[in-house]
């Protein structure tokens, strides 16, 4: 990161107290042509913005590191093309400093890679206090919702299904596998290292797991799914999807959650030629979705997941990286598979009231 200014934490008498403070921001200065590198970002400092009517000043506690951050740089996706020399957008957990919501209120917000953002109240998702706030970006956040609704509403898993999950040791995948197991499914993961796969089987209860770097990984999946695959929870697309399609059972379901295999490039794969024939022959249903499509029922999904977490039936692993300035390297590393579970940036260690950011 081109560091313009560091060590700009808010000082007493600053925005936390309602006055002017410095806002550290990480800007996307240009769109990457190939693989993402840190030199497309720059850290700068700007005055903390002031909320107007219907707005609040949000203070970022956690930033969610999402593969989609890189996909957004490729052009128009489900959101508008990213501009340059603007704050890098991101899902965040914030607390309200001032404006039209009570100070200290916790909100899920699109505050981006910065300390402070002014946002319209209408776009915020208030959440209650919780022992581990970071779970609002994990099991109780978008990745948890993607796992839950992708399995239940899109793939419509049933007891006895054989379910294959790619990027299985990541944020969405490790939750999706455990939720499928709760439904009485046989669960096979695909992830990028032996260590990740050992963890999935030994610690998270997957029935099997395969490293897609192995030359014979397709045979390994076939061996673990002797009766074929009923549900494929696809986080990856590309060559993994190509290899799984022929193994799908008649009337199988493919929940297309993401396509990370084609995110970190200037030339994403757009081929579709072989797919329709496979869908017809095996009468497959393949459906893309966004977790936010199901926003109206997030509350009940959160209740289910919170109960499983409390009962120890689901483990939600969250990697915390401290420091706003480490956000670019955290995203680049995640695209290269160096994360296990959900990765978040903790922007500040303390809440407005002095309590720790848990
Ligand atoms: N639809 C939705 O609402 C929604 C919500 C959240 C996430 N998603 C999508 O779900 C997917 C997973 O996201 P996440 O947040 O849970 O991230 P994540 O799985 O925690 O991190 C991404 C993982 O993808 C794997 N990966 C990277 N490049 C790969 C490649 N070329 N082939 C195979 N695996 C690769 C890496 O693990 P390995 O070691 O296994 O390579 C990496 O750890 C992404 O496609 C994301 O866009 C969708």
CSV table of C-alpha atoms and ligand atoms in Angstrom, one decimal:
chain,number,residue,atom,x,y,z
A,1,UNK,CA,0.0,0.0,0.0
A,2,UNK,CA,1.3,3.4,-0.9
A,3,UNK,CA,1.3,4.8,2.7
A,4,UNK,CA,0.5,8.5,2.6
A,5,UNK,CA,0.2,8.8,6.3
A,6,UNK,CA,0.1,6.3,9.1
A,7,UNK,CA,-0.8,6.2,12.8
A,8,UNK,CA,-3.8,8.4,12.3
A,9,UNK,CA,-6.0,6.8,15.0
A,10,UNK,CA,-8.8,9.2,16.2
A,11,UNK,CA,-7.5,11.3,19.1
A,12,UNK,CA,-9.5,12.4,22.1
A,13,UNK,CA,-11.7,15.3,21.2
A,14,UNK,CA,-12.0,14.0,17.6
A,15,UNK,CA,-15.0,12.5,15.8
A,16,UNK,CA,-15.8,10.2,18.7
A,17,UNK,CA,-16.6,13.3,20.7
A,18,UNK,CA,-18.4,14.9,17.8
A,19,UNK,CA,-15.6,17.1,16.6
A,20,UNK,CA,-13.3,16.8,13.6
A,21,UNK,CA,-10.9,13.9,13.3
A,22,UNK,CA,-8.9,12.3,10.6
A,23,UNK,CA,-10.4,9.5,8.5
A,24,UNK,CA,-7.9,7.0,7.2
A,25,UNK,CA,-9.1,5.7,3.9
A,26,UNK,CA,-7.7,3.1,1.4
A,27,UNK,CA,-8.4,4.2,-2.1
A,28,UNK,CA,-8.5,2.0,-5.2
A,29,UNK,CA,-6.3,4.1,-7.5
A,30,UNK,CA,-6.6,2.0,-10.6
A,31,UNK,CA,-8.2,-1.2,-11.7
A,32,UNK,CA,-5.8,-4.2,-11.8
A,33,UNK,CA,-4.9,-5.5,-15.2
A,34,UNK,CA,-4.0,-9.0,-14.1
A,35,UNK,CA,-3.7,-10.5,-10.6
A,36,UNK,CA,-4.3,-8.2,-7.7
A,37,UNK,CA,-1.3,-6.4,-6.3
A,38,UNK,CA,-1.0,-3.9,-3.4
A,39,UNK,CA,0.1,-1.1,-5.6
A,40,UNK,CA,-3.4,-0.4,-6.9
A,41,UNK,CA,-4.3,0.9,-3.4
A,42,UNK,CA,-3.2,4.0,-1.6
A,43,UNK,CA,-3.7,4.9,2.1
A,44,UNK,CA,-4.7,8.5,2.6
A,45,UNK,CA,-6.2,10.8,5.3
A,46,UNK,CA,-9.2,13.0,4.9
A,47,UNK,CA,-11.4,15.0,7.3
A,48,UNK,CA,-14.1,12.8,9.0
A,49,UNK,CA,-17.4,13.4,7.1
A,50,UNK,CA,-20.4,15.0,8.8
A,51,UNK,CA,-23.9,13.4,8.6
A,52,UNK,CA,-26.8,15.3,7.2
A,53,UNK,CA,-30.6,14.6,7.6
A,54,UNK,CA,-31.4,10.9,7.4
A,55,UNK,CA,-27.7,9.9,7.7
A,56,UNK,CA,-25.4,8.6,10.3
A,57,UNK,CA,-21.7,8.7,10.9
A,58,UNK,CA,-20.4,5.1,11.1
A,59,UNK,CA,-17.2,4.1,12.7
A,60,UNK,CA,-15.7,0.9,11.3
A,61,UNK,CA,-15.0,-1.9,13.7
A,62,UNK,CA,-14.5,-4.8,11.3
A,63,UNK,CA,-14.1,-5.0,7.5
A,64,UNK,CA,-15.1,-8.2,5.8
A,65,UNK,CA,-12.5,-9.6,3.4
A,66,UNK,CA,-14.5,-11.0,0.5
A,67,UNK,CA,-13.5,-12.6,-2.8
A,68,UNK,CA,-16.2,-10.4,-4.4
A,69,UNK,CA,-14.0,-7.4,-3.6
A,70,UNK,CA,-11.8,-8.5,-6.5
A,71,UNK,CA,-14.7,-9.5,-8.8
A,72,UNK,CA,-16.1,-6.0,-8.4
A,73,UNK,CA,-12.9,-4.7,-10.0
A,74,UNK,CA,-13.7,-6.6,-13.2
A,75,UNK,CA,-16.5,-4.4,-14.3
A,76,UNK,CA,-20.2,-4.4,-13.7
A,77,UNK,CA,-21.4,-7.3,-11.5
A,78,UNK,CA,-24.5,-7.2,-9.3
A,79,UNK,CA,-23.2,-3.8,-8.4
A,80,UNK,CA,-22.0,-0.9,-10.5
A,81,UNK,CA,-18.4,-0.9,-11.8
A,82,UNK,CA,-15.9,0.5,-9.2
A,83,UNK,CA,-14.6,4.0,-9.7
A,84,UNK,CA,-11.0,4.8,-9.2
A,85,UNK,CA,-9.5,7.1,-6.6
A,86,UNK,CA,-12.5,6.2,-4.4
A,87,UNK,CA,-12.6,4.4,-1.1
A,88,UNK,CA,-12.5,0.6,-1.8
A,89,UNK,CA,-16.0,-0.6,-1.0
A,90,UNK,CA,-16.6,-3.5,1.5
A,91,UNK,CA,-19.0,-5.0,3.9
A,92,UNK,CA,-18.3,-3.8,7.4
A,93,UNK,CA,-19.6,-3.9,11.0
A,94,UNK,CA,-19.7,-0.4,12.4
A,95,UNK,CA,-20.9,1.4,15.4
A,96,UNK,CA,-22.9,4.6,15.1
A,97,UNK,CA,-21.1,7.8,16.2
A,98,UNK,CA,-23.8,10.3,15.5
A,99,UNK,CA,-26.7,11.3,13.3
A,100,UNK,CA,-30.1,9.8,13.0
A,101,UNK,CA,-29.4,6.6,15.1
A,102,UNK,CA,-28.3,6.3,18.7
A,103,UNK,CA,-24.6,6.4,19.3
A,104,UNK,CA,-23.1,3.0,19.9
A,105,UNK,CA,-25.8,1.2,17.7
A,106,UNK,CA,-24.2,-1.7,15.9
A,107,UNK,CA,-24.9,-1.9,12.1
A,108,UNK,CA,-23.9,-3.9,9.2
A,109,UNK,CA,-23.0,-1.4,6.5
A,110,UNK,CA,-21.1,-0.8,3.3
A,111,UNK,CA,-18.6,1.6,4.9
A,112,UNK,CA,-15.6,0.4,2.8
A,113,UNK,CA,-12.0,0.4,3.7
A,114,UNK,CA,-11.9,3.4,6.0
A,115,UNK,CA,-12.3,4.5,9.6
A,116,UNK,CA,-15.5,6.5,9.2
A,117,UNK,CA,-18.3,6.7,6.6
A,118,UNK,CA,-21.5,8.8,6.4
A,119,UNK,CA,-24.3,6.5,5.2
A,120,UNK,CA,-28.1,6.8,4.8
A,121,UNK,CA,-30.0,5.2,7.7
A,122,UNK,CA,-32.1,3.3,5.1
A,123,UNK,CA,-29.1,1.3,3.9
A,124,UNK,CA,-28.1,0.0,7.4
A,125,UNK,CA,-28.8,-3.3,9.0
A,126,UNK,CA,-28.8,-2.8,12.8
A,127,UNK,CA,-27.8,-5.8,14.8
A,128,UNK,CA,-28.0,-6.5,18.6
A,129,UNK,CA,-25.0,-6.7,20.9
A,130,UNK,CA,-23.4,-10.1,20.9
A,131,UNK,CA,-20.4,-11.8,22.7
A,132,UNK,CA,-18.4,-12.0,19.6
A,133,UNK,CA,-19.3,-9.1,17.3
A,134,UNK,CA,-17.2,-10.5,14.4
A,135,UNK,CA,-19.7,-13.3,14.0
A,136,UNK,CA,-21.9,-10.7,12.2
A,137,UNK,CA,-19.4,-11.0,9.4
A,138,UNK,CA,-19.2,-14.7,9.7
A,139,UNK,CA,-21.9,-17.2,10.6
A,140,UNK,CA,-24.4,-14.5,11.4
A,141,UNK,CA,-23.4,-12.4,8.4
A,142,UNK,CA,-23.4,-12.6,4.7
A,143,UNK,CA,-21.3,-15.8,4.5
A,144,UNK,CA,-23.5,-17.6,7.0
A,145,UNK,CA,-26.5,-16.5,5.2
A,146,UNK,CA,-25.1,-17.6,1.8
A,147,UNK,CA,-24.3,-21.1,3.3
A,148,UNK,CA,-27.8,-21.3,4.9
A,149,UNK,CA,-30.0,-20.1,2.0
A,150,UNK,CA,-27.8,-21.6,-0.7
A,151,UNK,CA,-28.2,-25.0,0.9
A,152,UNK,CA,-31.8,-24.8,2.0
A,153,UNK,CA,-33.6,-22.6,-0.5
A,154,UNK,CA,-31.5,-22.9,-3.6
A,155,UNK,CA,-30.1,-26.5,-3.4
A,156,UNK,CA,-33.0,-27.7,-1.3
A,157,UNK,CA,-30.9,-30.3,0.5
A,158,UNK,CA,-32.5,-33.4,1.8
A,159,UNK,CA,-31.4,-36.0,4.3
A,160,UNK,CA,-29.2,-38.6,2.6
A,161,UNK,CA,-28.0,-36.3,-0.2
A,162,UNK,CA,-24.4,-36.4,-1.2
A,163,UNK,CA,-23.2,-32.8,-1.1
A,164,UNK,CA,-19.9,-31.5,-2.6
A,165,UNK,CA,-18.6,-28.1,-1.5
A,166,UNK,CA,-15.8,-26.2,-3.2
A,167,UNK,CA,-13.6,-23.6,-1.3
A,168,UNK,CA,-14.7,-25.9,1.5
A,169,UNK,CA,-12.3,-24.5,4.1
A,170,UNK,CA,-13.2,-20.9,3.5
A,171,UNK,CA,-15.8,-18.7,5.1
A,172,UNK,CA,-18.9,-19.9,3.3
A,173,UNK,CA,-17.7,-23.4,2.6
A,174,UNK,CA,-16.8,-24.5,6.1
A,175,UNK,CA,-20.2,-23.4,7.3
A,176,UNK,CA,-22.1,-24.9,4.4
A,177,UNK,CA,-20.5,-28.3,5.0
A,178,UNK,CA,-21.5,-28.3,8.7
A,179,UNK,CA,-25.0,-27.2,7.9
A,180,UNK,CA,-25.3,-30.0,5.3
A,181,UNK,CA,-24.1,-32.5,7.9
A,182,UNK,CA,-26.8,-31.3,10.3
A,183,UNK,CA,-29.3,-32.1,7.6
A,184,UNK,CA,-28.1,-35.7,7.5
A,185,UNK,CA,-26.2,-35.3,4.2
A,186,UNK,CA,-22.9,-37.0,3.2
A,187,UNK,CA,-20.5,-34.1,2.8
A,188,UNK,CA,-17.3,-34.0,0.7
A,189,UNK,CA,-15.2,-30.9,0.5
A,190,UNK,CA,-12.7,-29.6,-2.1
A,191,UNK,CA,-10.0,-27.3,-0.8
A,192,UNK,CA,-6.5,-26.2,-1.7
A,193,UNK,CA,-4.2,-28.0,0.8
A,194,UNK,CA,-3.8,-31.3,2.7
A,195,UNK,CA,-3.8,-29.4,6.0
A,196,UNK,CA,-7.2,-27.7,5.2
A,197,UNK,CA,-8.7,-31.0,4.2
A,198,UNK,CA,-7.4,-32.8,7.3
A,199,UNK,CA,-9.1,-30.0,9.4
A,200,UNK,CA,-12.4,-30.4,7.5
A,201,UNK,CA,-12.6,-34.1,8.2
A,202,UNK,CA,-11.0,-34.3,11.7
A,203,UNK,CA,-12.5,-31.1,13.2
A,204,UNK,CA,-15.6,-30.2,11.2
A,205,UNK,CA,-17.1,-33.6,10.5
A,206,UNK,CA,-16.8,-33.7,6.7
A,207,UNK,CA,-17.0,-37.2,5.4
A,208,UNK,CA,-14.1,-36.6,3.0
A,209,UNK,CA,-12.1,-33.9,1.5
A,210,UNK,CA,-9.9,-33.6,-1.6
A,211,UNK,CA,-7.1,-31.2,-2.6
A,212,UNK,CA,-7.7,-29.9,-6.1
A,213,UNK,CA,-4.0,-29.5,-6.7
A,214,UNK,CA,-3.6,-33.3,-6.7
A,215,UNK,CA,-3.3,-34.7,-10.2
A,216,UNK,CA,-5.9,-37.3,-9.5
A,217,UNK,CA,-8.3,-35.1,-7.5
A,218,UNK,CA,-11.2,-35.8,-9.9
A,219,UNK,CA,-10.8,-39.6,-9.3
A,220,UNK,CA,-10.6,-39.0,-5.5
A,221,UNK,CA,-14.0,-37.1,-5.7
A,222,UNK,CA,-15.5,-39.9,-7.7
A,223,UNK,CA,-14.2,-42.4,-5.2
A,224,UNK,CA,-15.7,-40.5,-2.3
A,225,UNK,CA,-19.1,-40.1,-4.1
A,226,UNK,CA,-19.6,-43.6,-5.3
A,227,UNK,CA,-23.4,-43.0,-5.7
A,228,UNK,CA,-22.9,-39.7,-7.5
A,229,UNK,CA,-23.5,-36.2,-6.3
A,230,UNK,CA,-26.9,-34.8,-5.5
A,231,UNK,CA,-25.9,-31.2,-4.6
A,232,UNK,CA,-22.9,-29.2,-5.6
A,233,UNK,CA,-22.4,-26.0,-3.6
A,234,UNK,CA,-20.2,-24.1,-6.0
A,235,UNK,CA,-18.0,-21.4,-4.7
A,236,UNK,CA,-15.4,-21.7,-7.4
A,237,UNK,CA,-16.7,-22.2,-11.0
A,238,UNK,CA,-14.1,-22.9,-13.7
A,239,UNK,CA,-12.3,-26.2,-13.8
A,240,UNK,CA,-13.8,-27.5,-10.5
A,241,UNK,CA,-17.4,-27.0,-11.9
A,242,UNK,CA,-16.3,-28.7,-15.2
A,243,UNK,CA,-15.1,-31.7,-13.3
A,244,UNK,CA,-18.1,-32.0,-11.0
A,245,UNK,CA,-20.8,-31.6,-13.7
A,246,UNK,CA,-20.4,-35.2,-15.1
A,247,UNK,CA,-20.6,-36.6,-11.6
A,248,UNK,CA,-24.0,-35.1,-10.8
A,249,UNK,CA,-27.0,-37.4,-10.3
A,250,UNK,CA,-30.2,-37.0,-12.3
A,251,UNK,CA,-32.2,-34.1,-10.9
A,252,UNK,CA,-29.1,-32.9,-9.0
A,253,UNK,CA,-29.0,-29.3,-7.9
A,254,UNK,CA,-26.1,-26.9,-8.3
A,255,UNK,CA,-26.2,-23.8,-6.0
A,256,UNK,CA,-23.9,-21.2,-7.7
A,257,UNK,CA,-22.7,-19.1,-4.8
A,258,UNK,CA,-19.6,-17.7,-6.4
A,259,UNK,CA,-16.9,-18.3,-9.1
A,260,UNK,CA,-13.6,-17.4,-7.4
A,261,UNK,CA,-11.6,-19.2,-10.1
A,262,UNK,CA,-12.3,-16.4,-12.5
A,263,UNK,CA,-12.1,-13.4,-10.1
A,264,UNK,CA,-8.4,-12.6,-9.9
A,265,UNK,CA,-7.8,-12.0,-13.6
A,266,UNK,CA,-8.3,-9.3,-16.2
A,267,UNK,CA,-9.8,-11.9,-18.6
A,268,UNK,CA,-12.5,-13.9,-16.8
A,269,UNK,CA,-13.6,-17.2,-18.4
A,270,UNK,CA,-17.0,-16.7,-20.1
A,271,UNK,CA,-17.3,-20.1,-21.9
A,272,UNK,CA,-20.6,-22.0,-21.5
A,273,UNK,CA,-20.5,-24.4,-24.5
A,274,UNK,CA,-20.6,-27.7,-22.7
A,275,UNK,CA,-22.9,-26.8,-19.8
A,276,UNK,CA,-26.4,-26.9,-21.4
A,277,UNK,CA,-26.0,-30.4,-22.6
A,278,UNK,CA,-25.0,-31.6,-19.2
A,279,UNK,CA,-28.0,-29.9,-17.6
A,280,UNK,CA,-30.4,-31.4,-20.1
A,281,UNK,CA,-29.0,-35.0,-20.0
A,282,UNK,CA,-29.1,-35.2,-16.2
A,283,UNK,CA,-32.1,-32.8,-15.8
A,284,UNK,CA,-29.9,-30.6,-13.4
A,285,UNK,CA,-31.0,-27.4,-11.8
A,286,UNK,CA,-28.3,-24.8,-11.6
A,287,UNK,CA,-29.1,-21.6,-9.9
A,288,UNK,CA,-27.2,-18.5,-8.9
A,289,UNK,CA,-28.1,-16.5,-5.8
A,290,UNK,CA,-27.0,-13.7,-3.5
A,291,UNK,CA,-27.5,-14.0,0.2
A,292,UNK,CA,-29.2,-10.7,0.2
A,293,UNK,CA,-32.0,-12.1,-2.0
A,294,UNK,CA,-33.2,-13.7,1.2
A,295,UNK,CA,-32.9,-10.7,3.5
A,296,UNK,CA,-36.5,-10.8,4.6
A,297,UNK,CA,-35.8,-14.1,6.4
A,298,UNK,CA,-32.3,-13.5,7.7
A,299,UNK,CA,-33.6,-13.1,11.3
A,300,UNK,CA,-34.9,-16.6,11.5
A,301,UNK,CA,-31.8,-18.0,9.8
A,302,UNK,CA,-29.6,-16.1,12.4
A,303,UNK,CA,-31.7,-17.7,15.2
A,304,UNK,CA,-31.1,-21.2,13.8
A,305,UNK,CA,-27.4,-20.6,13.3
A,306,UNK,CA,-27.0,-19.0,16.7
A,307,UNK,CA,-28.6,-22.0,18.3
A,308,UNK,CA,-26.3,-24.4,16.5
A,309,UNK,CA,-23.3,-22.3,17.5
A,310,UNK,CA,-24.4,-22.2,21.1
A,311,UNK,CA,-25.0,-26.0,21.1
A,312,UNK,CA,-21.5,-26.6,19.6
A,313,UNK,CA,-23.1,-28.2,16.5
A,314,UNK,CA,-21.5,-25.6,14.2
A,315,UNK,CA,-18.1,-24.0,14.5
A,316,UNK,CA,-17.6,-20.7,12.9
A,317,UNK,CA,-13.9,-20.0,12.5
A,318,UNK,CA,-12.9,-16.3,12.1
A,319,UNK,CA,-9.4,-15.1,11.4
A,320,UNK,CA,-8.8,-11.6,12.7
A,321,UNK,CA,-6.1,-9.4,11.1
A,322,UNK,CA,-5.5,-6.2,13.0
A,323,UNK,CA,-5.0,-2.9,11.2
A,324,UNK,CA,-6.7,-1.1,8.4
A,325,UNK,CA,-3.4,-0.8,6.5
A,326,UNK,CA,-3.2,-4.6,6.3
A,327,UNK,CA,-6.5,-4.8,4.3
A,328,UNK,CA,-4.9,-5.1,0.8
A,329,UNK,CA,-2.5,-7.9,1.8
A,330,UNK,CA,-5.3,-9.7,3.6
A,331,UNK,CA,-7.4,-9.7,0.4
A,332,UNK,CA,-4.5,-10.7,-1.9
A,333,UNK,CA,-3.7,-13.5,0.5
A,334,UNK,CA,-7.3,-14.8,0.6
A,335,UNK,CA,-7.4,-14.9,-3.2
A,336,UNK,CA,-4.3,-17.1,-3.0
A,337,UNK,CA,-5.9,-19.4,-0.4
A,338,UNK,CA,-4.0,-18.5,2.7
A,339,UNK,CA,-7.1,-18.1,4.9
A,340,UNK,CA,-9.0,-20.7,6.9
A,341,UNK,CA,-12.6,-19.8,7.7
A,342,UNK,CA,-13.7,-16.2,7.5
A,343,UNK,CA,-11.1,-13.4,7.3
A,344,UNK,CA,-11.8,-10.0,8.8
A,345,UNK,CA,-9.9,-6.8,9.5
A,346,UNK,CA,-10.2,-5.4,13.0
A,347,UNK,CA,-9.9,-1.7,12.4
A,348,UNK,CA,-9.9,-0.6,16.0
A,349,UNK,CA,-9.5,-2.5,19.3
A,350,UNK,CA,-11.9,-0.4,21.3
A,351,UNK,CA,-15.6,0.7,21.1
A,352,UNK,CA,-16.7,4.3,21.7
A,353,UNK,CA,-17.5,3.3,25.3
A,354,UNK,CA,-14.0,1.9,25.8
A,355,UNK,CA,-15.0,-1.7,25.8
A,356,UNK,CA,-13.0,-4.2,23.6
A,357,UNK,CA,-14.0,-5.0,20.0
A,358,UNK,CA,-14.8,-8.7,20.4
B,1,LIG,N1,-23.7,-15.5,-3.3
B,1,LIG,C1,-23.4,-14.8,-2.2
B,1,LIG,O1,-24.3,-14.1,-1.6
B,1,LIG,C2,-22.1,-15.0,-1.6
B,1,LIG,C3,-21.7,-14.6,-0.3
B,1,LIG,C4,-20.5,-14.8,0.2
B,1,LIG,C5,-19.5,-15.4,-0.7
B,1,LIG,N2,-19.9,-15.7,-1.9
B,1,LIG,C6,-18.9,-16.4,-2.8
B,1,LIG,O2,-18.5,-17.6,-2.2
B,1,LIG,C7,-17.2,-17.9,-2.6
B,1,LIG,C8,-16.4,-18.1,-1.3
B,1,LIG,O3,-16.3,-16.9,-0.6
B,1,LIG,P1,-15.8,-16.8,0.9
B,1,LIG,O4,-16.1,-15.4,1.3
B,1,LIG,O5,-16.4,-17.9,1.6
B,1,LIG,O6,-14.3,-16.9,0.7
B,1,LIG,P2,-13.3,-18.0,1.2
B,1,LIG,O7,-13.7,-19.3,0.8
B,1,LIG,O8,-13.0,-17.7,2.7
B,1,LIG,O9,-11.9,-17.6,0.5
B,1,LIG,C9,-11.7,-17.9,-0.9
B,1,LIG,C10,-11.1,-19.3,-1.0
B,1,LIG,O10,-11.2,-19.7,-2.4
B,1,LIG,C11,-10.2,-20.6,-2.7
B,1,LIG,N3,-9.7,-20.3,-4.0
B,1,LIG,C12,-9.1,-19.2,-4.5
B,1,LIG,N4,-8.8,-19.4,-5.8
B,1,LIG,C13,-9.3,-20.6,-6.2
B,1,LIG,C14,-9.3,-21.3,-7.4
B,1,LIG,N5,-8.8,-20.7,-8.5
B,1,LIG,N6,-9.8,-22.5,-7.4
B,1,LIG,C15,-10.4,-23.1,-6.3
B,1,LIG,N7,-10.4,-22.4,-5.1
B,1,LIG,C16,-9.8,-21.2,-5.0
B,1,LIG,C17,-9.1,-20.4,-1.6
B,1,LIG,O11,-9.0,-21.6,-0.8
B,1,LIG,P3,-8.2,-22.9,-1.4
B,1,LIG,O12,-7.1,-23.2,-0.4
B,1,LIG,O13,-9.3,-24.0,-1.2
B,1,LIG,O14,-7.8,-22.7,-2.8
B,1,LIG,C18,-9.6,-19.3,-0.7
B,1,LIG,O15,-9.3,-19.5,0.6
B,1,LIG,C19,-16.7,-16.8,-3.5
B,1,LIG,O16,-16.9,-17.2,-4.8
B,1,LIG,C20,-17.6,-15.7,-3.1
B,1,LIG,O17,-17.8,-14.7,-4.2
B,1,LIG,C21,-21.1,-15.5,-2.4
